[in-house]
Amino acid sequence: MLKNALVRTPSPELINGITRGKRDKADYQKALQQHEQYQRLLVEQGISVTVLEANSSFPDSVFVEDVVVCTPKCAVITRPGVLQRREEIKGLENVLPPFYDEIKKIEAPGILEGGDVLLAGSHCFIGISERTNHAGADQLTAILQQQGITATTVPIKDMLHLKTGVVYLENNTLLVNSKYQDHPAFRSFNKIIADTKEASAANSMWINGTVIVPAGYPVTRSNLEDAGYKTVAVDISEFEKLDGGLTCLSIRF
Ligand code: CIR
């Protein structure tokens, strides 16, 4: 059972966040409302939500998943792979102690972002992407090994992070972007496919038996419901304009 989530209120600077493609600018007021609705849904799933204050020095700081990896025994403050986000970790060492006795850090030359970390039971897949390198993955692997969790790396080419296209829905089941459905790394899992035209829906979020899906992807939602999952949708259009998905907006543990 997940008990806690950390989220960070979006700052007005959000509209200047990083995007890989050309997209419309996010609407800040709409983003604030969507973020509040996201928080409400977490609370409705029994999660205690801690809201960190907006940080206008870092437009992308609402995407908290990337800066902390929560493992069963310790929290790991990451070293973001993109320079604009590198200092976003400042102050996190003061936020985590109520939840974790032990806090570790990814150190140079390692880079690692939480979006690349897919914990699936007692195994962790770590995406090697523009944001996460082998040095970062090796450091996280060593931390996880001490807890009996194995880890392997998965090279990522066409996505921002590993979890952009693959998430764990518990019970040995993954929700995968159709491009990843035959990927050898995930051979031993049951798979639910995010529709080819709905690639963003792969970044859905299992919370205590319910799958929270981004609004606007009906085929993937019915694939999940056909597989027996209860689903609930939330509109995150303004965060999608910044390449953000559902999981990036919280750290869950
Ligand atoms: C970035 O490029 O870093 C942000 N605009 C989006 C981060 C999305 N994070 C995630 O998928 N975990």
XYZ file of C-alpha atoms and ligand atoms in Angstrom:
265
model
C 0.000 0.000 0.000
C 1.213 3.468 -0.816
C 0.759 5.914 2.029
C 2.446 9.170 1.113
C 3.034 11.470 -1.795
C 5.089 14.613 -2.156
C 4.000 17.126 -4.754
C 5.175 20.656 -5.515
C 2.813 23.487 -6.431
C 3.558 24.744 -9.947
C 5.076 28.210 -10.077
C 4.068 30.861 -12.634
C 7.443 30.152 -14.271
C 6.071 26.749 -15.288
C 5.206 28.139 -18.701
C 8.950 28.451 -19.388
C 9.707 24.818 -18.600
C 11.651 22.504 -20.896
C 9.903 20.990 -23.911
C 11.394 18.726 -26.536
C 8.885 19.532 -29.273
C 7.056 22.677 -30.328
C 3.915 22.862 -28.271
C 1.510 25.548 -27.104
C 2.539 27.370 -23.935
C 0.979 25.996 -20.798
C -1.766 28.048 -19.149
C -0.659 28.637 -15.553
C -4.121 29.082 -14.000
C -5.343 25.937 -15.696
C -2.217 24.089 -14.561
C -2.894 25.147 -10.960
C -6.455 23.807 -11.145
C -5.295 20.562 -12.737
C -2.653 20.162 -10.045
C -5.269 20.626 -7.313
C -7.468 18.010 -8.935
C -4.469 15.652 -9.143
C -3.869 16.113 -5.426
C -7.543 15.451 -4.677
C -7.416 12.176 -6.574
C -4.387 11.050 -4.583
C -6.201 11.877 -1.334
C -9.237 9.922 -2.549
C -6.978 6.869 -2.941
C -6.008 7.124 0.732
C -2.733 8.977 0.210
C -1.451 11.595 2.626
C -0.217 14.380 0.353
C 2.561 16.765 1.412
C 2.597 19.884 -0.737
C 5.950 21.624 -1.196
C 5.847 25.320 -1.956
C 6.240 26.574 -5.503
C 9.839 27.223 -6.531
C 9.955 29.906 -9.184
C 13.718 29.510 -9.670
C 13.033 26.224 -11.452
C 10.192 26.142 -13.995
C 10.201 22.329 -14.072
C 10.254 21.859 -10.303
C 6.592 20.722 -10.325
C 7.921 17.464 -11.833
C 9.144 16.238 -8.447
C 9.420 12.599 -9.447
C 12.697 13.358 -11.173
C 14.553 14.653 -8.116
C 13.953 11.917 -5.536
C 13.807 8.137 -5.810
C 12.068 6.466 -2.896
C 13.305 2.969 -2.129
C 11.900 0.784 0.656
C 14.714 1.734 3.065
C 16.033 5.110 1.951
C 15.333 8.127 -0.194
C 17.820 8.939 -2.936
C 18.223 12.553 -4.022
C 19.059 12.439 -7.700
C 21.374 14.461 -9.902
C 19.187 15.698 -12.768
C 20.641 15.125 -16.190
C 19.790 18.514 -17.606
C 21.639 21.581 -16.335
C 18.522 23.756 -15.987
C 17.233 21.292 -13.382
C 20.487 20.342 -11.639
C 19.985 22.630 -8.629
C 16.342 21.716 -8.183
C 17.442 19.279 -5.486
C 18.380 22.119 -3.088
C 16.445 21.909 0.154
C 15.174 18.363 -0.371
C 17.390 17.096 2.441
C 15.159 19.143 4.783
C 11.907 17.803 3.365
C 12.647 14.071 3.489
C 13.648 13.389 7.144
C 10.069 13.026 8.488
C 9.668 10.143 6.057
C 13.135 8.585 5.818
C 15.941 8.047 8.351
C 18.437 7.484 5.597
C 18.936 9.826 2.664
C 21.482 9.118 -0.073
C 22.567 11.106 -3.090
C 23.571 10.422 -6.667
C 27.012 11.962 -7.145
C 28.952 13.227 -10.193
C 29.727 11.967 -12.758
C 26.421 10.165 -12.320
C 23.217 11.695 -13.594
C 19.863 10.133 -12.889
C 16.238 11.277 -12.967
C 13.393 9.505 -11.179
C 11.400 9.271 -14.399
C 13.919 6.665 -15.507
C 13.461 4.479 -12.439
C 10.829 1.764 -12.738
C 10.548 -0.349 -9.629
C 8.606 -3.517 -10.423
C 8.404 -5.669 -7.327
C 11.889 -6.767 -6.313
C 13.450 -5.702 -9.598
C 14.209 -2.218 -10.818
C 14.606 -1.164 -14.449
C 16.720 1.946 -14.940
C 16.398 3.777 -18.252
C 19.606 5.018 -19.827
C 18.428 8.213 -21.460
C 19.478 11.798 -22.127
C 18.881 12.321 -18.393
C 20.349 9.164 -16.815
C 23.774 7.677 -17.488
C 25.474 4.423 -16.530
C 27.366 6.063 -13.660
C 24.069 7.207 -12.135
C 22.434 3.849 -12.748
C 25.389 2.036 -11.132
C 25.072 4.161 -7.982
C 21.354 3.450 -7.679
C 21.943 -0.238 -8.417
C 24.417 -0.446 -5.515
C 21.915 1.218 -3.156
C 19.130 -1.135 -4.227
C 21.356 -4.217 -3.970
C 21.822 -3.521 -0.259
C 18.051 -3.924 0.048
C 17.851 -7.151 -1.956
C 16.476 -5.396 -5.040
C 18.089 -6.279 -8.356
C 18.456 -3.744 -11.165
C 19.127 -3.741 -14.890
C 19.402 -0.930 -17.391
C 17.208 -0.317 -20.438
C 18.500 2.028 -23.151
C 15.931 4.666 -24.131
C 16.017 6.428 -27.494
C 12.704 7.856 -28.470
C 11.261 8.938 -25.120
C 12.182 11.408 -22.402
C 12.256 8.845 -19.593
C 11.689 5.101 -19.223
C 8.418 5.654 -17.361
C 7.146 7.845 -20.198
C 6.442 4.530 -21.899
C 6.316 1.803 -19.232
C 4.763 1.764 -15.755
C 4.191 -0.991 -13.216
C 0.638 -1.869 -12.213
C 1.600 -4.407 -9.503
C 0.940 -8.177 -9.779
C 3.659 -8.673 -12.377
C 1.803 -6.437 -14.844
C 3.085 -3.514 -16.881
C 1.257 -0.869 -18.891
C 3.423 -0.282 -21.957
C 3.513 2.014 -24.926
C 2.949 -0.292 -27.922
C 6.546 0.240 -29.085
C 7.722 -1.559 -25.954
C 5.301 -4.468 -26.010
C 7.882 -6.923 -27.381
C 10.902 -5.487 -25.605
C 12.999 -8.388 -24.275
C 13.581 -6.676 -20.915
C 9.888 -6.975 -20.067
C 9.345 -10.497 -21.402
C 8.328 -12.042 -18.086
C 5.547 -9.536 -17.336
C 1.873 -9.508 -18.269
C 1.333 -6.449 -20.433
C -1.512 -4.062 -21.043
C -0.939 -1.974 -24.137
C -1.370 1.779 -24.374
C -2.965 2.327 -27.774
C -0.566 3.357 -30.572
C -2.341 6.716 -30.953
C -2.343 7.228 -27.193
C 1.347 6.866 -26.348
C 1.093 9.386 -23.476
C -1.436 7.175 -21.715
C 1.328 4.684 -20.923
C 2.350 7.020 -18.122
C -0.583 6.126 -15.896
C -0.307 5.553 -12.196
C -1.306 2.595 -10.011
C -2.384 3.845 -6.596
C -3.694 1.317 -4.094
C -5.756 -0.684 -6.581
C -6.922 2.163 -8.817
C -5.183 3.239 -12.001
C -5.186 6.998 -12.452
C -5.040 7.708 -16.185
C -4.489 10.983 -18.010
C -7.750 12.260 -19.505
C -8.263 12.007 -23.252
C -7.061 8.464 -23.952
C -10.237 6.346 -24.045
C -8.825 3.259 -25.780
C -6.088 2.728 -23.221
C -8.533 3.390 -20.417
C -10.870 0.692 -21.692
C -7.911 -1.698 -22.176
C -7.214 -1.224 -18.460
C -10.853 -1.649 -17.465
C -11.150 -4.784 -19.623
C -8.180 -6.161 -17.701
C -10.119 -5.616 -14.463
C -8.627 -2.348 -13.220
C -10.726 0.399 -11.723
C -9.671 3.636 -13.436
C -10.124 7.325 -12.814
C -9.052 10.077 -15.215
C -7.501 13.465 -14.539
C -6.795 16.188 -17.061
C -3.098 17.124 -17.102
C -3.052 18.833 -20.498
C -0.978 21.782 -19.252
C 1.765 19.499 -17.928
C 1.723 17.402 -21.092
C 2.668 20.584 -22.956
C 5.922 20.392 -20.949
C 6.502 16.686 -21.661
C 5.217 15.809 -18.208
C 3.001 12.848 -17.427
C 1.099 11.692 -14.365
C 3.911 10.016 -12.496
C 6.266 12.999 -12.778
C 3.934 15.145 -10.694
C 4.481 13.206 -7.458
C 6.842 11.058 -5.456
C 4.849 8.161 -4.040
C 5.885 5.835 -1.222
C 11.669 18.142 -18.281
O 11.965 18.170 -19.475
O 12.475 17.842 -17.409
C 10.254 18.495 -17.886
N 9.750 19.492 -18.773
C 9.373 17.271 -17.898
C 9.765 16.235 -16.891
C 8.896 15.050 -16.940
N 9.253 14.124 -15.922
C 9.006 12.815 -15.964
O 8.537 12.303 -16.967
N 9.356 12.088 -14.917
